[in-house]
Structure formats: C-alpha cells, structure tokens
Amino acid sequence: MVEVRFPNGDKKEFEQGVLLLDVAKSISEGLARNVLGAVVNEEIKGLQEPVMEDADVRFVKFDDDEGKQIFWHSSSHLMAAAIEKLYPGVKFAIGPSTDSGFYYDIDSDHVFTPEDLEKIEAKMKDIVGQGLELERVEIPRNEALDLFKDREDIYKVEIISELPEDELITLYKLGDFVDLCRGPHLLDVKKIKAVKLLSIAGAYWRGDEKNKMLQRIYGVSFEKQKDLKKYVNMIEEAKKRDHRKLGKELDLFSIKEEGPGFPFFYPKGMIIKNELEDFWKGLHIREGYGEIKTPLILNEDLWHRSGHWDHYQENMYFTQIDEEDYAIKPMNCPGSMLVYKSKPHSYRELPIKLAELGFVHRHELSGALHGLFRVRAFTQDDAHIFMLPSQIKDEVKDVMRLADEIYSVFGFKYRVEISTKPEDSMGSQEDWDRATEALEEAVEELGLDYKINEGDGAFYGPKIDIQLEDSMGRPWQCGTIQLDFQMPERFELTYIDENNEKQRPVMLHRALYGSIERFMGILIEHYAGNFPVWLAPVQATLIPVNMDLHFDQVREIEKRLVAEGIRVELDSREEKMGRKIRDSQIMKVPYQLVFGDKELEEGTVSVRRHGEKKTSEMSIDEFIAQIKREIKDKEQN
C-alpha cells in the first residue's frame, strides 16, 4: 500500500502502482475530468502514471504552471504526429514545452514555410477530433534502440545510447506516432481545442554549432478558443512593441553586421542608458555602497582561481599579452575579490558593499542573439557584499527591499524563485544547505511568496531570481541575488574577528537590473517606447507656429528650458504645425509645446501631452515647475 497526502491535509491509502487518474477519481469524477496531471513529491506527472511510493500529490489544471507544461508538452507531440502524417520520412529531435508554449526540432529535406504551418494546424485538429489517447509504455533499453534504429531515427538513438543499459525507456504513443519521451503528458488530446503555430527558426542539434542545423517550429495551444484569441492579440501587440523595431524608429540603438551581438547606442539611447545608471548610482550611494571599476582583461590564473575556467570557459573570450594568456571578463566578481583583498579588514567594517557597473563579454551562439535581450557585450549592475555569517539574512532582506524600490519606480510587479544546487557545482553540501536556508528565511520574513527552482543555482551558490511582469503580463528574468561561500574560500579572503583571529567572510553577488542593455530593451517594450518624462530622450518638442515670426523668440525659450535641465528639441523645419505635432507624437515625445503670437505676447505656452488630443494653456514658469516635478518624482505616464 502507498499513502497519498493532499494539500488540504487529507490522506488516503491505495494499492502500490495506482494510477493518478484513479487517485483523482477517488476524490470525484469531476476532478478527474478537469485536471491535466499532478505534482507528485515535487515531480510533474501525467494522470496515466502510477504512484509507487508514499507521496504528496497536488492535482493541476491549465491555470497552474505545471498544468501548462503538461498541456504544451503534449501539444508538441500532437504537432509531431501531424507533421509525420503530412511529411513522411522526417526525423524528430526534441519537443519540449517552454514558458510560453512549445516547439519541436525537426530534421527534414522539406523546408517548412508559413503556409505549411496552416496545413499542420489543420492536421492537428483532425487528430484531436479522433480523441486519441497518449499511451505510456516502458520497454528495455535494447528494445528501444532497435525500435528507433529500424525507424532510422538518429536523434532518438543518440539519446537512448547515452542512458544506462539497465534503464527502462519510456515511450508515448499517439495513434501510429511513437516518440521517446519521459512525459508528462495528457491522458488524451481531446482537451487541445485551440492551436496556433507561430514561427519557424533554425536550431543546432543540442545547441552545438558543430552539429546539424534543424528546423524548429514554435506553437502555443489552449483549452478554449477565446484564450487563443486573447493570446494572438497579445502577440500582435508585442510585435508593435518589439524593442528592435522601436529602437530603430526612435533612433535609440542598432545591431550591425560588423558586430553581431554588440549593440551600437545612439545619442538618444545613451540618454536612457545614462539615466538608468545615474538612478542606480544615486540609490547605491544612499545605501552605503562604494563604487569601483575593475579591468576588462585579467590573466588566466585569476579565472582558474575563480572557477570560471572550469565551469564557464566555453562562454569566454581570450587573448594574449606579452606571450601570456588573458581572458576578457565575463563577470565582474573576481575583480571585486581583488579589491576586497587589497587591504586587511576588521569585523567592525563588515558588511563591505562594493558596486560596479562592469562591462562584460560572453560568447553567445549566433542563433541565440536577440536585440538587447541576448548580446555578447553588456553592462552588469553588479554589487558584491562581504559580510559576517550573522549578517546574511539582514543583507539579503536589504537587497530585496532595494529591488522592490527600483522595480516599483518602473511600475513592475514581480515574483521570486530560489534556485538550488546544480549538478556542476563547487563546495560542500553543508555549505549549500546553509546558504539555501538563509535565502529562504530572508524571503519568508519579508512576507514574499516564492517557489523553488531545483538545480538552477550558480555553480558557486544558490540564488534568488526575480521575475518582473511587464505591462502586458509577460515575465522577464532580471534581478538575481546569489549567496556564495566558495569564492571567499578560493581567493582566501579574510577579516579579523573580535578575538583578533582571521575568519572567512560570506559573500553576496547581486544584480538588480540584470544588465543595463537587457533592462533597457524590456523598458522599451514595457512602455511601448512611450517613456515616462524622466527617461524620455526628448522631454518636449518646441513648435513655432510661424518660423519667420516666432523662431527667434522660441529659440530663447529653448535656451531657458535647457538651462533648467529639461531635454528639448526645437522643430525648425519648414513644415506645417500639424505635421510637426504629429511627428513629435510618432517619436513619442512626452510634451509638444506650441508657440504663436498669443503665447509669445503673454509668456504662455500651448501644451499637448503625448497620446492626448486636448491642449492646455499655462505660463512657461508653470510648465517648468510641472515637468521638473515629474522628473524629480519619476512619475509614470
């Protein structure tokens, strides 16, 4: 017998091997019809899977993240089954769920087009109409190898060949379609009522550019057509907000062929970047951080000491100086270690907080590059806090409060995850357990909900990941707080305690923007380019009604506004006033200031706010006071 424990505290006993479907039915037939799967001892499973040991069981629906994973993973198999029907002979690699849908990587002589996606969608709908079950089968490894060798499915054969010889291999069948997969999956495909295949991209097998380029088809699916319609509308809105498109239109930045992954920032883009950095610097001065700057290039020995050589080498760039090997820094932390170590420290000094807007370089695959979201050179808003073990909880809480202050300025909601020890890690299990417990206690004392992200910590310590939610409800991974017992050990960092003994400090790595470039890209999409006044590259456009009569006086007003610290542009083109207003609105300038005879005689201005049709009259002094207040208070639009 096995004991099953439910979230409400109830317990039930079942025969060992009972299917999760039958566990759900024991509660109610309605529940069994509506749920998609379950989380069993923190592992996501399909209803067709057995319970083999005592377990905590929580059933999930589409509204749950785990339910979406099951639904979208099953949809990827449904898509593969449809593709196999339409294009016999294709080879399938992997087809997982993602945070926003699913994809499948395909090896095919046929080059897929957008028109093909419609055919595949139609075939998927046909299969759904047949109500086919997703049958789970376990077979010995050698039988699985023979099966996929007979099908000449080289990718599945490669995956199976790497598994232990005594391991049972899980397959899922959907009609005639058979796929290698651990699951979890839906019981059947009848719930997949609405599907949209979104795009086609290239992807190297296993992400290695030395391997063959496959075709990746992305899609999304829902239980209801209305939810798909809502999602498609959001996708259309997202296209309008695409930071690459707006970055070009608003003259902010570009990525050029001469430097793939290396952004070029233009004057207007640099204004936004500098405002973000100045805001960050002001807060860190207030919070007692000392700003540092460490070298871009440091010798190989340093990266061996830090552990990056063993754990991060494939993402680094290298060079030689005076016949010695050097690396361009992918992270700022080793430099910060050297700054701390440059002189002795007393326990009375701790915590010591060192902040750095450090420019780093990382070798990203060309296929992964994406505007400002994934680049090869970027500015990390790093800080490293060296502290006593007794200070860990308070320092983590202080960083979380600072993060909350920063994100609220931009109107972001956020959620928190704690990522635990990965397979490739340094240090003892005891250190990892101690560090993870400290992060959990800090977050709990702040009253924040969080979830555990197993195995996704940094190689040197567990971390808090902060996901922002933008104005469209989309999640963005930005802030991270990483607790580290390993680096102080590797760099032999010390402080003198109250007994005049040398002790090892604990270290906190943290970035709150994540990177200035990526955060800027997120803001462009979050605001759809319509930045609040304090961030806007141009805060007001000055428009003379008649260039011959009014230009000289408006030029003097321009000088006054600039002297007040307001970023303005005087539109001196020989165009009609309406065209100038419209063009300023297109460029998303917060204010259009129109000056004619009346305004110049009375010392007033006709003010129009971006996105509004009405105008208001006020004195120049009133406008200056209003806009300076908005800038100072960092008001949202």
Short mmCIF file of N, CA and C in Angstrom, two decimals, residues 80-88 90 112 116 118-124:
data_model
loop_
_atom_site.label_atom_id
_atom_site.label_comp_id
_atom_site.label_asym_id
_atom_site.label_seq_id
_atom_site.Cartn_x
_atom_site.Cartn_y
_atom_site.Cartn_z
N ALA A 80 4.04 16.89 -33.74
CA ALA A 80 4.94 15.95 -34.40
C ALA A 80 4.17 14.85 -35.11
N ALA A 81 3.09 14.37 -34.48
CA ALA A 81 2.26 13.34 -35.11
C ALA A 81 1.65 13.86 -36.41
N ALA A 82 1.21 15.12 -36.39
CA ALA A 82 0.63 15.72 -37.59
C ALA A 82 1.69 15.89 -38.68
N ILE A 83 2.89 16.32 -38.30
CA ILE A 83 3.97 16.50 -39.28
C ILE A 83 4.34 15.17 -39.91
N GLU A 84 4.41 14.12 -39.11
CA GLU A 84 4.76 12.80 -39.65
C GLU A 84 3.72 12.32 -40.66
N LYS A 85 2.46 12.64 -40.42
CA LYS A 85 1.39 12.26 -41.38
C LYS A 85 1.56 13.03 -42.69
N LEU A 86 1.89 14.31 -42.60
CA LEU A 86 1.96 15.17 -43.78
C LEU A 86 3.29 15.06 -44.53
N TYR A 87 4.37 14.79 -43.80
CA TYR A 87 5.70 14.78 -44.41
C TYR A 87 6.43 13.52 -43.97
N PRO A 88 6.08 12.36 -44.52
CA PRO A 88 6.73 11.11 -44.12
C PRO A 88 8.24 11.17 -44.32
N VAL A 90 10.39 12.47 -42.06
CA VAL A 90 11.05 13.47 -41.22
C VAL A 90 11.64 12.78 -39.99
N PHE A 112 10.27 24.03 -44.34
CA PHE A 112 8.94 24.45 -43.91
C PHE A 112 8.74 25.95 -44.14
N ASP A 116 2.92 26.07 -44.66
CA ASP A 116 2.90 24.70 -44.13
C ASP A 116 2.31 24.66 -42.72
N GLU A 118 -0.16 26.23 -41.51
CA GLU A 118 -1.62 26.13 -41.57
C GLU A 118 -2.05 24.69 -41.84
N LYS A 119 -1.33 24.00 -42.72
CA LYS A 119 -1.65 22.60 -43.01
C LYS A 119 -1.44 21.74 -41.77
N ILE A 120 -0.35 22.00 -41.05
CA ILE A 120 -0.06 21.22 -39.85
C ILE A 120 -1.13 21.47 -38.78
N GLU A 121 -1.54 22.72 -38.62
CA GLU A 121 -2.61 23.04 -37.67
C GLU A 121 -3.88 22.26 -38.00
N ALA A 122 -4.23 22.22 -39.29
CA ALA A 122 -5.45 21.51 -39.71
C ALA A 122 -5.34 20.03 -39.40
N LYS A 123 -4.18 19.44 -39.64
CA LYS A 123 -3.99 18.02 -39.35
C LYS A 123 -4.03 17.78 -37.84
N MET A 124 -3.48 18.68 -37.04
CA MET A 124 -3.56 18.55 -35.59
C MET A 124 -5.02 18.54 -35.14
#
